Short mmCIF file of C-alpha atoms in Angstrom, two decimals:
data_model
loop_
_atom_site.label_atom_id
_atom_site.label_comp_id
_atom_site.label_asym_id
_atom_site.label_seq_id
_atom_site.Cartn_x
_atom_site.Cartn_y
_atom_site.Cartn_z
CA UNK A 1 -34.76 -60.11 -46.25
CA UNK A 2 -33.30 -59.94 -42.80
CA UNK A 3 -29.87 -59.67 -44.33
CA UNK A 4 -30.99 -56.90 -46.66
CA UNK A 5 -32.58 -55.02 -43.74
CA UNK A 6 -29.42 -55.44 -41.72
CA UNK A 7 -27.31 -54.26 -44.64
CA UNK A 8 -29.59 -51.25 -45.16
CA UNK A 9 -29.33 -50.31 -41.49
CA UNK A 10 -25.57 -50.62 -41.69
CA UNK A 11 -25.48 -48.36 -44.77
CA UNK A 12 -27.60 -45.76 -42.93
CA UNK A 13 -25.26 -45.87 -39.94
CA UNK A 14 -22.28 -45.41 -42.22
CA UNK A 15 -23.95 -42.49 -43.95
CA UNK A 16 -24.81 -40.97 -40.56
CA UNK A 17 -21.24 -41.49 -39.36
CA UNK A 18 -19.81 -39.98 -42.54
CA UNK A 19 -22.08 -36.96 -42.16
CA UNK A 20 -20.90 -36.58 -38.55
CA UNK A 21 -17.29 -36.82 -39.67
CA UNK A 22 -17.91 -34.18 -42.34
CA UNK A 23 -19.67 -32.00 -39.80
CA UNK A 24 -16.85 -32.30 -37.29
CA UNK A 25 -14.37 -31.71 -40.11
CA UNK A 26 -16.28 -28.58 -41.10
CA UNK A 27 -16.35 -27.42 -37.48
CA UNK A 28 -12.63 -28.06 -37.24
CA UNK A 29 -12.05 -25.99 -40.36
CA UNK A 30 -14.21 -23.23 -38.91
CA UNK A 31 -12.22 -23.34 -35.69
CA UNK A 32 -8.99 -23.30 -37.64
CA UNK A 33 -10.30 -20.45 -39.71
CA UNK A 34 -11.31 -18.61 -36.56
CA UNK A 35 -7.89 -19.13 -35.05
CA UNK A 36 -6.32 -17.98 -38.30
CA UNK A 37 -8.55 -14.92 -38.25
CA UNK A 38 -7.54 -14.25 -34.66
CA UNK A 39 -3.91 -14.51 -35.64
CA UNK A 40 -4.50 -12.23 -38.58
CA UNK A 41 -6.39 -9.77 -36.44
CA UNK A 42 -3.61 -9.85 -33.90
CA UNK A 43 -1.11 -9.08 -36.61
CA UNK A 44 -3.47 -7.05 -38.76
CA UNK A 45 -0.71 -4.72 -39.88
CA UNK A 46 2.39 -5.40 -41.91
CA UNK A 47 5.47 -6.14 -39.89
CA UNK A 48 8.20 -3.54 -39.55
CA UNK A 49 11.39 -4.57 -41.33
CA UNK A 50 13.97 -5.98 -38.92
CA UNK A 51 17.04 -3.76 -38.64
CA UNK A 52 20.45 -5.26 -39.29
CA UNK A 53 23.18 -5.66 -36.69
CA UNK A 54 24.89 -2.29 -36.35
CA UNK A 55 27.73 -3.33 -34.06
CA UNK A 56 31.03 -1.67 -35.13
CA UNK A 57 33.32 -3.99 -37.07
CA UNK A 58 36.14 -3.38 -34.56
CA UNK A 59 34.03 -4.78 -31.72
CA UNK A 60 32.84 -7.70 -33.84
CA UNK A 61 36.43 -8.74 -34.54
CA UNK A 62 37.59 -8.23 -30.94
CA UNK A 63 34.68 -10.24 -29.51
CA UNK A 64 34.40 -12.87 -32.25
CA UNK A 65 35.55 -15.69 -29.97
CA UNK A 66 32.82 -15.13 -27.37
CA UNK A 67 29.34 -16.57 -27.19
CA UNK A 68 26.45 -14.33 -28.26
CA UNK A 69 25.46 -13.85 -24.59
CA UNK A 70 28.88 -12.56 -23.49
CA UNK A 71 29.39 -10.65 -26.74
CA UNK A 72 26.17 -8.74 -26.09
CA UNK A 73 27.29 -8.12 -22.49
CA UNK A 74 30.58 -6.56 -23.61
CA UNK A 75 28.99 -4.48 -26.40
CA UNK A 76 26.38 -3.09 -24.02
CA UNK A 77 29.03 -2.40 -21.38
CA UNK A 78 31.41 -0.54 -23.69
CA UNK A 79 28.64 1.57 -25.25
CA UNK A 80 27.20 2.29 -21.78
CA UNK A 81 30.54 3.69 -20.62
CA UNK A 82 30.72 5.80 -23.78
CA UNK A 83 27.23 7.23 -23.16
CA UNK A 84 28.00 7.98 -19.50
CA UNK A 85 31.17 9.81 -20.56
CA UNK A 86 29.12 11.87 -23.03
CA UNK A 87 26.63 12.61 -20.24
CA UNK A 88 29.45 14.01 -18.06
CA UNK A 89 30.66 16.20 -20.92
CA UNK A 90 27.26 17.83 -21.56
CA UNK A 91 26.82 18.44 -17.80
CA UNK A 92 30.17 20.23 -17.79
CA UNK A 93 29.08 22.38 -20.74
CA UNK A 94 26.22 23.82 -18.72
CA UNK A 95 22.41 24.13 -18.70
CA UNK A 96 22.01 25.67 -22.17
CA UNK A 97 23.74 22.71 -23.81
CA UNK A 98 21.63 20.33 -21.72
CA UNK A 99 18.44 21.98 -23.00
CA UNK A 100 19.62 21.64 -26.59
CA UNK A 101 20.47 17.97 -26.03
CA UNK A 102 17.00 17.37 -24.55
CA UNK A 103 15.44 18.95 -27.65
CA UNK A 104 17.60 16.81 -29.96
CA UNK A 105 16.71 13.63 -28.04
CA UNK A 106 13.02 14.56 -28.22
CA UNK A 107 13.18 15.00 -32.01
CA UNK A 108 15.04 11.68 -32.46
CA UNK A 109 12.55 9.77 -30.27
CA UNK A 110 9.65 11.29 -32.22
CA UNK A 111 11.36 10.32 -35.48
CA UNK A 112 11.81 6.70 -34.36
CA UNK A 113 8.15 6.25 -33.38
CA UNK A 114 6.78 8.01 -36.46
CA UNK A 115 9.11 5.94 -38.66
CA UNK A 116 7.58 2.76 -37.25
CA UNK A 117 4.13 4.03 -38.18
CA UNK A 118 5.31 4.97 -41.65
CA UNK A 119 7.05 1.60 -42.12
CA UNK A 120 3.83 -0.19 -41.21
CA UNK A 121 1.42 1.86 -43.29
CA UNK A 122 3.57 3.21 -46.14
CA UNK A 123 2.11 0.63 -48.57
CA UNK A 124 -1.26 2.37 -48.30
CA UNK A 125 0.16 5.60 -49.73
CA UNK A 126 -1.45 7.83 -47.12
CA UNK A 127 -1.05 11.45 -48.22
CA UNK A 128 0.80 13.94 -46.01
CA UNK A 129 1.26 11.53 -43.09
CA UNK A 130 4.91 12.33 -42.35
CA UNK A 131 4.53 15.98 -43.37
CA UNK A 132 1.63 16.53 -40.97
CA UNK A 133 3.39 14.59 -38.19
CA UNK A 134 6.43 16.87 -38.32
CA UNK A 135 4.22 19.93 -38.67
CA UNK A 136 2.34 19.03 -35.47
CA UNK A 137 5.70 18.48 -33.73
CA UNK A 138 6.70 22.01 -34.75
CA UNK A 139 3.39 23.44 -33.47
CA UNK A 140 3.60 21.71 -30.09
CA UNK A 141 7.23 22.73 -29.56
CA UNK A 142 6.40 26.31 -30.50
CA UNK A 143 3.65 26.33 -27.88
CA UNK A 144 5.66 24.74 -25.04
CA UNK A 145 8.94 26.57 -25.58
CA UNK A 146 7.10 29.84 -26.14
CA UNK A 147 5.48 29.41 -22.72
CA UNK A 148 8.88 28.67 -21.19
CA UNK A 149 10.52 31.73 -22.77
CA UNK A 150 7.68 33.96 -21.55
CA UNK A 151 7.92 32.50 -18.06
CA UNK A 152 11.69 32.46 -17.52
CA UNK A 153 12.85 35.31 -19.80
CA UNK A 154 10.11 37.81 -19.00
CA UNK A 155 12.37 40.86 -18.76
CA UNK A 156 14.11 40.06 -22.05
CA UNK A 157 10.76 39.51 -23.76
CA UNK A 158 9.38 42.84 -22.51
CA UNK A 159 12.55 44.63 -23.64
CA UNK A 160 12.26 43.57 -27.29
CA UNK A 161 9.16 44.76 -29.15
CA UNK A 162 8.84 41.76 -31.57
CA UNK A 163 9.19 39.29 -28.67
CA UNK A 164 6.67 41.23 -26.61
CA UNK A 165 4.08 41.00 -29.40
CA UNK A 166 4.75 37.30 -29.93
CA UNK A 167 4.47 36.71 -26.17
CA UNK A 168 1.21 38.62 -25.87
CA UNK A 169 -0.50 36.65 -28.65
CA UNK A 170 1.46 33.44 -28.16
CA UNK A 171 -1.46 31.14 -27.39
CA UNK A 172 -3.59 32.53 -30.20
CA UNK A 173 -0.73 32.01 -32.68
CA UNK A 174 -0.17 28.47 -31.36
CA UNK A 175 -3.86 27.63 -31.77
CA UNK A 176 -3.92 29.10 -35.28
CA UNK A 177 -0.92 26.96 -36.26
CA UNK A 178 -2.54 23.81 -34.89
CA UNK A 179 -5.85 24.65 -36.56
CA UNK A 180 -4.03 24.94 -39.89
CA UNK A 181 -2.62 21.42 -39.45
CA UNK A 182 -6.05 20.13 -38.44
CA UNK A 183 -7.62 21.53 -41.62
CA UNK A 184 -4.79 20.06 -43.71
CA UNK A 185 -5.51 16.65 -42.20
CA UNK A 186 -9.23 16.90 -42.98
CA UNK A 187 -8.45 17.90 -46.59
CA UNK A 188 -6.07 14.93 -46.93
CA UNK A 189 -8.73 12.31 -46.10
CA UNK A 190 -9.09 9.62 -48.76
CA UNK A 191 -12.37 7.73 -49.14
CA UNK A 192 -10.88 4.22 -48.96
CA UNK A 193 -8.65 4.90 -45.95
CA UNK A 194 -10.70 7.01 -43.51
CA UNK A 195 -10.26 4.64 -40.57
CA UNK A 196 -6.55 4.13 -41.21
CA UNK A 197 -5.91 7.87 -41.49
CA UNK A 198 -7.65 8.52 -38.19
CA UNK A 199 -5.53 5.74 -36.65
CA UNK A 200 -2.41 7.57 -37.77
CA UNK A 201 -3.79 10.93 -36.60
CA UNK A 202 -4.16 9.38 -33.13
CA UNK A 203 -0.71 7.77 -33.48
CA UNK A 204 0.89 11.19 -34.03
CA UNK A 205 -0.93 12.86 -31.14
CA UNK A 206 -0.19 10.09 -28.64
CA UNK A 207 3.48 10.29 -29.68
CA UNK A 208 3.41 14.04 -29.08
CA UNK A 209 1.86 13.47 -25.65
CA UNK A 210 4.43 10.86 -24.62
CA UNK A 211 7.56 12.44 -26.09
CA UNK A 212 7.16 16.21 -26.40
CA UNK A 213 5.10 16.94 -23.29
CA UNK A 214 7.34 14.92 -20.99
CA UNK A 215 10.58 16.21 -22.51
CA UNK A 216 9.27 19.71 -21.82
CA UNK A 217 8.89 18.72 -18.16
CA UNK A 218 12.59 17.79 -18.17
CA UNK A 219 13.37 21.41 -19.12
CA UNK A 220 11.21 22.66 -16.25
CA UNK A 221 13.01 20.35 -13.81
CA UNK A 222 16.33 21.69 -15.07
CA UNK A 223 15.32 25.27 -14.27
CA UNK A 224 14.70 24.22 -10.64
CA UNK A 225 18.37 23.29 -10.37
CA UNK A 226 20.62 20.89 -12.25
CA UNK A 227 20.47 18.46 -9.34
CA UNK A 228 16.77 17.86 -10.13
CA UNK A 229 17.85 16.93 -13.65
CA UNK A 230 20.98 14.91 -12.96
CA UNK A 231 19.94 12.81 -9.94
CA UNK A 232 16.68 11.40 -11.45
CA UNK A 233 18.34 10.61 -14.78
CA UNK A 234 21.33 9.04 -13.01
CA UNK A 235 19.03 6.92 -10.84
CA UNK A 236 17.28 5.53 -13.91
CA UNK A 237 20.64 4.81 -15.55
CA UNK A 238 21.93 3.14 -12.37
CA UNK A 239 18.80 1.02 -12.03
CA UNK A 240 19.02 -0.06 -15.66
CA UNK A 241 22.68 -1.06 -15.29
CA UNK A 242 22.38 -2.77 -11.90
CA UNK A 243 19.17 -4.61 -12.78
CA UNK A 244 20.93 -5.91 -15.90
CA UNK A 245 24.00 -6.94 -13.88
CA UNK A 246 22.05 -8.70 -11.14
CA UNK A 247 19.80 -10.35 -13.72
CA UNK A 248 22.76 -11.44 -15.87
CA UNK A 249 24.66 -13.14 -13.04
CA UNK A 250 21.91 -14.16 -10.60
CA UNK A 251 18.65 -14.03 -12.58
CA UNK A 252 16.52 -17.18 -12.36
CA UNK A 253 12.90 -16.08 -11.83
CA UNK A 254 11.09 -14.32 -14.73
CA UNK A 255 9.50 -11.02 -13.77
CA UNK A 256 7.01 -10.22 -16.54
CA UNK A 257 6.00 -11.88 -19.80
CA UNK A 258 6.39 -8.66 -21.79
CA UNK A 259 10.14 -8.76 -21.11
CA UNK A 260 11.23 -12.41 -20.72
CA UNK A 261 14.82 -11.43 -19.89
CA UNK A 262 13.74 -9.34 -16.87
CA UNK A 263 14.02 -11.25 -13.58
CA UNK A 264 12.96 -10.70 -9.98
CA UNK A 265 16.61 -10.96 -8.90
CA UNK A 266 17.54 -8.09 -11.22
CA UNK A 267 14.50 -6.04 -10.16
CA UNK A 268 15.22 -6.37 -6.42
CA UNK A 269 19.00 -5.99 -6.75
CA UNK A 270 18.54 -2.92 -8.93
CA UNK A 271 16.20 -1.38 -6.34
CA UNK A 272 18.63 -1.55 -3.40
CA UNK A 273 21.64 -0.54 -5.51
CA UNK A 274 19.76 2.48 -6.90
CA UNK A 275 18.62 3.72 -3.47
CA UNK A 276 22.18 3.57 -2.13
CA UNK A 277 23.51 5.24 -5.27
CA UNK A 278 20.90 8.02 -5.05
CA UNK A 279 21.78 8.82 -1.43
CA UNK A 280 25.52 8.95 -2.16
CA UNK A 281 25.17 10.99 -5.35
CA UNK A 282 22.85 13.47 -3.63
CA UNK A 283 25.34 13.92 -0.79
CA UNK A 284 28.14 14.75 -3.23
CA UNK A 285 26.12 17.11 -5.43
CA UNK A 286 24.34 18.97 -2.61
CA UNK A 287 27.60 20.64 -1.61
CA UNK A 288 28.04 22.50 -4.93
CA UNK A 289 26.09 25.63 -5.87
CA UNK A 290 26.53 24.83 -9.56
CA UNK A 291 24.17 21.88 -9.09
CA UNK A 292 21.71 23.11 -6.45
CA UNK A 293 21.00 26.70 -7.54
CA UNK A 294 18.06 27.35 -9.87
CA UNK A 295 19.00 28.10 -13.44
CA UNK A 296 18.13 31.77 -14.02
CA UNK A 297 18.65 34.22 -16.86
CA UNK A 298 20.83 37.22 -16.00
CA UNK A 299 19.51 40.27 -17.84
CA UNK A 300 22.74 42.21 -17.39
CA UNK A 301 25.02 39.63 -18.95
CA UNK A 302 22.32 38.02 -21.17
CA UNK A 303 23.38 34.57 -20.00
CA UNK A 304 22.33 31.79 -17.65
CA UNK A 305 23.53 31.90 -14.04
CA UNK A 306 23.56 29.19 -11.38
CA UNK A 307 24.78 31.20 -8.39
CA UNK A 308 22.71 31.65 -5.23
CA UNK A 309 22.59 31.09 -1.50
CA UNK A 310 21.62 27.41 -1.12
CA UNK A 311 18.24 26.82 0.45
CA UNK A 312 17.70 24.74 3.60
CA UNK A 313 17.17 21.76 1.34
CA UNK A 314 20.90 21.78 0.61
CA UNK A 315 22.30 22.55 4.06
CA UNK A 316 23.56 19.84 6.41
CA UNK A 317 21.27 19.04 9.33
CA UNK A 318 21.38 16.59 12.25
CA UNK A 319 18.98 13.63 12.10
CA UNK A 320 18.39 11.18 14.97
CA UNK A 321 18.93 7.51 14.22
CA UNK A 322 16.39 4.76 15.02
CA UNK A 323 17.25 2.57 18.05
CA UNK A 324 18.23 -0.36 15.83
CA UNK A 325 20.81 1.68 13.94
CA UNK A 326 22.02 3.25 17.19
CA UNK A 327 22.82 -0.17 18.61
CA UNK A 328 24.65 -1.19 15.42
CA UNK A 329 26.65 1.97 14.70
CA UNK A 330 26.88 3.52 18.16
CA UNK A 331 25.85 6.90 16.69
CA UNK A 332 22.94 8.91 18.01
CA UNK A 333 22.71 11.41 15.14
CA UNK A 334 23.94 11.69 11.58
CA UNK A 335 24.46 14.74 9.37
CA UNK A 336 22.51 14.65 6.11
CA UNK A 337 21.26 17.05 3.50
CA UNK A 338 17.43 17.16 3.45
CA UNK A 339 17.63 16.55 -0.29
CA UNK A 340 19.04 13.10 0.47
CA UNK A 341 15.72 12.19 2.08
CA UNK A 342 13.95 13.27 -1.11
CA UNK A 343 16.45 11.30 -3.16
CA UNK A 344 15.14 8.09 -1.55
CA UNK A 345 11.71 8.83 -3.05
CA UNK A 346 13.29 9.56 -6.43
CA UNK A 347 15.40 6.40 -6.33
CA UNK A 348 12.46 4.26 -5.23
CA UNK A 349 10.31 5.54 -8.10
CA UNK A 350 13.14 5.01 -10.60
CA UNK A 351 13.50 1.41 -9.38
CA UNK A 352 9.86 0.38 -8.89
CA UNK A 353 7.75 2.43 -11.30
CA UNK A 354 10.42 3.48 -13.81
CA UNK A 355 10.76 -0.03 -15.32
CA UNK A 356 7.06 0.05 -16.23
CA UNK A 357 7.99 2.65 -18.84
CA UNK A 358 10.28 -0.02 -20.28
CA UNK A 359 7.53 -2.66 -20.05
CA UNK A 360 5.17 -0.33 -21.88
CA UNK A 361 7.76 0.12 -24.62
CA UNK A 362 8.30 -3.66 -24.75
CA UNK A 363 4.58 -4.21 -25.26
CA UNK A 364 4.56 -1.61 -28.02
CA UNK A 365 7.50 -3.26 -29.80
CA UNK A 366 5.94 -6.72 -29.46
CA UNK A 367 2.74 -5.40 -31.01
CA UNK A 368 4.74 -4.57 -34.16
CA UNK A 369 7.12 -7.53 -33.89
CA UNK A 370 10.27 -5.45 -33.63
CA UNK A 371 13.20 -5.83 -31.25
CA UNK A 372 14.17 -2.15 -30.90
CA UNK A 373 12.81 1.23 -31.95
CA UNK A 374 15.93 1.73 -34.11
CA UNK A 375 19.57 0.63 -34.31
CA UNK A 376 21.15 3.98 -33.44
CA UNK A 377 23.21 2.61 -30.52
CA UNK A 378 24.71 -0.88 -31.02
CA UNK A 379 23.61 -3.28 -28.29
CA UNK A 380 21.05 -0.80 -26.96
CA UNK A 381 18.73 -0.10 -29.88
CA UNK A 382 17.36 3.36 -30.56
CA UNK A 383 17.34 6.55 -28.52
CA UNK A 384 13.76 5.81 -27.47
CA UNK A 385 14.92 2.45 -26.07
CA UNK A 386 17.17 4.37 -23.66
CA UNK A 387 14.63 7.05 -22.76
CA UNK A 388 11.44 5.01 -22.31
CA UNK A 389 11.88 5.15 -18.51
CA UNK A 390 13.33 8.68 -18.45
CA UNK A 391 10.14 10.33 -19.68
CA UNK A 392 8.03 8.69 -16.98
CA UNK A 393 10.64 9.70 -14.40
CA UNK A 394 10.60 13.32 -15.62
CA UNK A 395 6.84 13.54 -15.09
CA UNK A 396 7.14 12.18 -11.56
CA UNK A 397 9.93 14.64 -10.67
CA UNK A 398 7.91 17.57 -11.98
CA UNK A 399 4.85 16.51 -9.96
CA UNK A 400 7.03 15.86 -6.90
CA UNK A 401 8.61 19.33 -7.05
CA UNK A 402 5.24 21.02 -7.48
CA UNK A 403 3.70 19.03 -4.60
CA UNK A 404 6.47 18.97 -1.99
CA UNK A 405 9.27 21.41 -2.91
CA UNK A 406 8.34 24.49 -4.91
CA UNK A 407 7.00 27.57 -3.16
CA UNK A 408 6.14 31.06 -4.38
CA UNK A 409 8.91 32.55 -6.52
CA UNK A 410 9.50 36.25 -5.62
CA UNK A 411 11.33 37.04 -8.87
CA UNK A 412 8.39 35.81 -10.96
CA UNK A 413 5.93 37.79 -8.84
CA UNK A 414 7.98 40.96 -9.38
CA UNK A 415 8.13 40.30 -13.12
CA UNK A 416 4.34 40.01 -13.26
CA UNK A 417 3.93 43.19 -11.19
CA UNK A 418 6.16 45.16 -13.53
CA UNK A 419 3.94 44.14 -16.45
CA UNK A 420 0.90 45.83 -14.85
CA UNK A 421 -0.23 49.40 -15.47
CA UNK A 422 1.15 52.08 -13.14
CA UNK A 423 -2.19 52.59 -11.35
CA UNK A 424 -2.39 48.83 -10.73
CA UNK A 425 1.16 48.78 -9.38
CA UNK A 426 0.33 51.69 -7.06
CA UNK A 427 -2.78 49.92 -5.79
CA UNK A 428 -0.75 46.77 -5.02
CA UNK A 429 1.93 48.90 -3.31
CA UNK A 430 -0.63 50.54 -0.99
CA UNK A 431 -2.26 47.20 -0.21
CA UNK A 432 1.13 45.64 0.59
CA UNK A 433 2.13 48.64 2.71
CA UNK A 434 -1.09 48.39 4.73
CA UNK A 435 -0.58 44.67 5.21
CA UNK A 436 3.01 45.06 6.44
CA UNK A 437 1.99 47.89 8.76
CA UNK A 438 -0.76 45.72 10.22
CA UNK A 439 1.75 42.92 10.82
CA UNK A 440 4.10 45.37 12.53
CA UNK A 441 6.92 44.78 10.04
CA UNK A 442 6.97 48.09 8.20
CA UNK A 443 7.91 50.34 11.18
CA UNK A 444 10.74 47.96 12.05
CA UNK A 445 11.98 48.15 8.47
CA UNK A 446 11.78 51.98 8.50
CA UNK A 447 13.76 52.19 11.77
CA UNK A 448 16.39 49.84 10.38
CA UNK A 449 16.65 52.04 7.28
#
């Protein structure tokens, strides 16, 4: 009996142990299932197809004996020199060509981002996704460039009757165009894909905000003078090149997990190299009116002009050196252009905050498990891969000019006055005359006349 009791107790223990094992096994499966679900939720969208290597066959043959690391270095270097040469050519061709290039780059960047969205969600057969995306791009460009034309070509607009009508009702027309696209989107909603379609609606509008709005700010910076366009872009390019060089040869310490190849050595080396480059480039460019004068439209010749009397910002001035630099150099003062002081702020932003545009793009690409936005430029990826930092830089430059540089523009004030009725112009004339008389300036002007 004792043996039977003992055996019965043993059987119960075994059953209890087996039930515990099954329970722990079930818990393990639940945990595994949860982790699988997490993985699925993390990659809840189809992956974008990986683009093939687009390196020219000539370069592949010439660099076939090198390791992949050095092959990539040479491909990037050769294509970088080619892009810099192209940049010099479009600068030589003048501001109008630059504006057209900015518009082309904007359209290509928009295409690359929208293509990623279409590649991810095309299997769901969403109606009108690409059509509506391009339609909204057209609407936003019509609004922004219409505002620019009205602002900078006011006399030309007032001279031509069709342009004057379009200018007068420009915002209403822009809103009507957008409202049409909005209604088209609502009519395209499919019962099974409501959430997905609203995702893509947001995708398109965020892309418009990042790409179109900031590229429009580049145009505004260009109108302030080509130097406000060239120096910031060149600083970003310099920082990208020098950070890559320092990281390639001296990089040991990872900088951020989003971009494993970025190192602290490259980040710091790129910063100092970019600041020095910005100061030197600003010194060279500040001496030429072609670069420092605002881009204006000449109504007589119907063309852009960049001729003016340079402002104080682009005139050499004496600056006292700190005691430390005095003891090292033996100089008490140094001649600099005031713009060179501003270039330090531009270079610092390009080196410190500019890379975060690249980190943002890296996070975006990792979310969709892609290496580059496209394979337009061998060794560099797509156009958006080259301009991810430029758009952030353009916004900073525009804010910087508005906060610290730009003052009232007399030509724009006169243009607005000429658009008023004659009685309004006369009222402003009398008010201005009384003000100048009170300040004691008008009699002096009359005597001089």
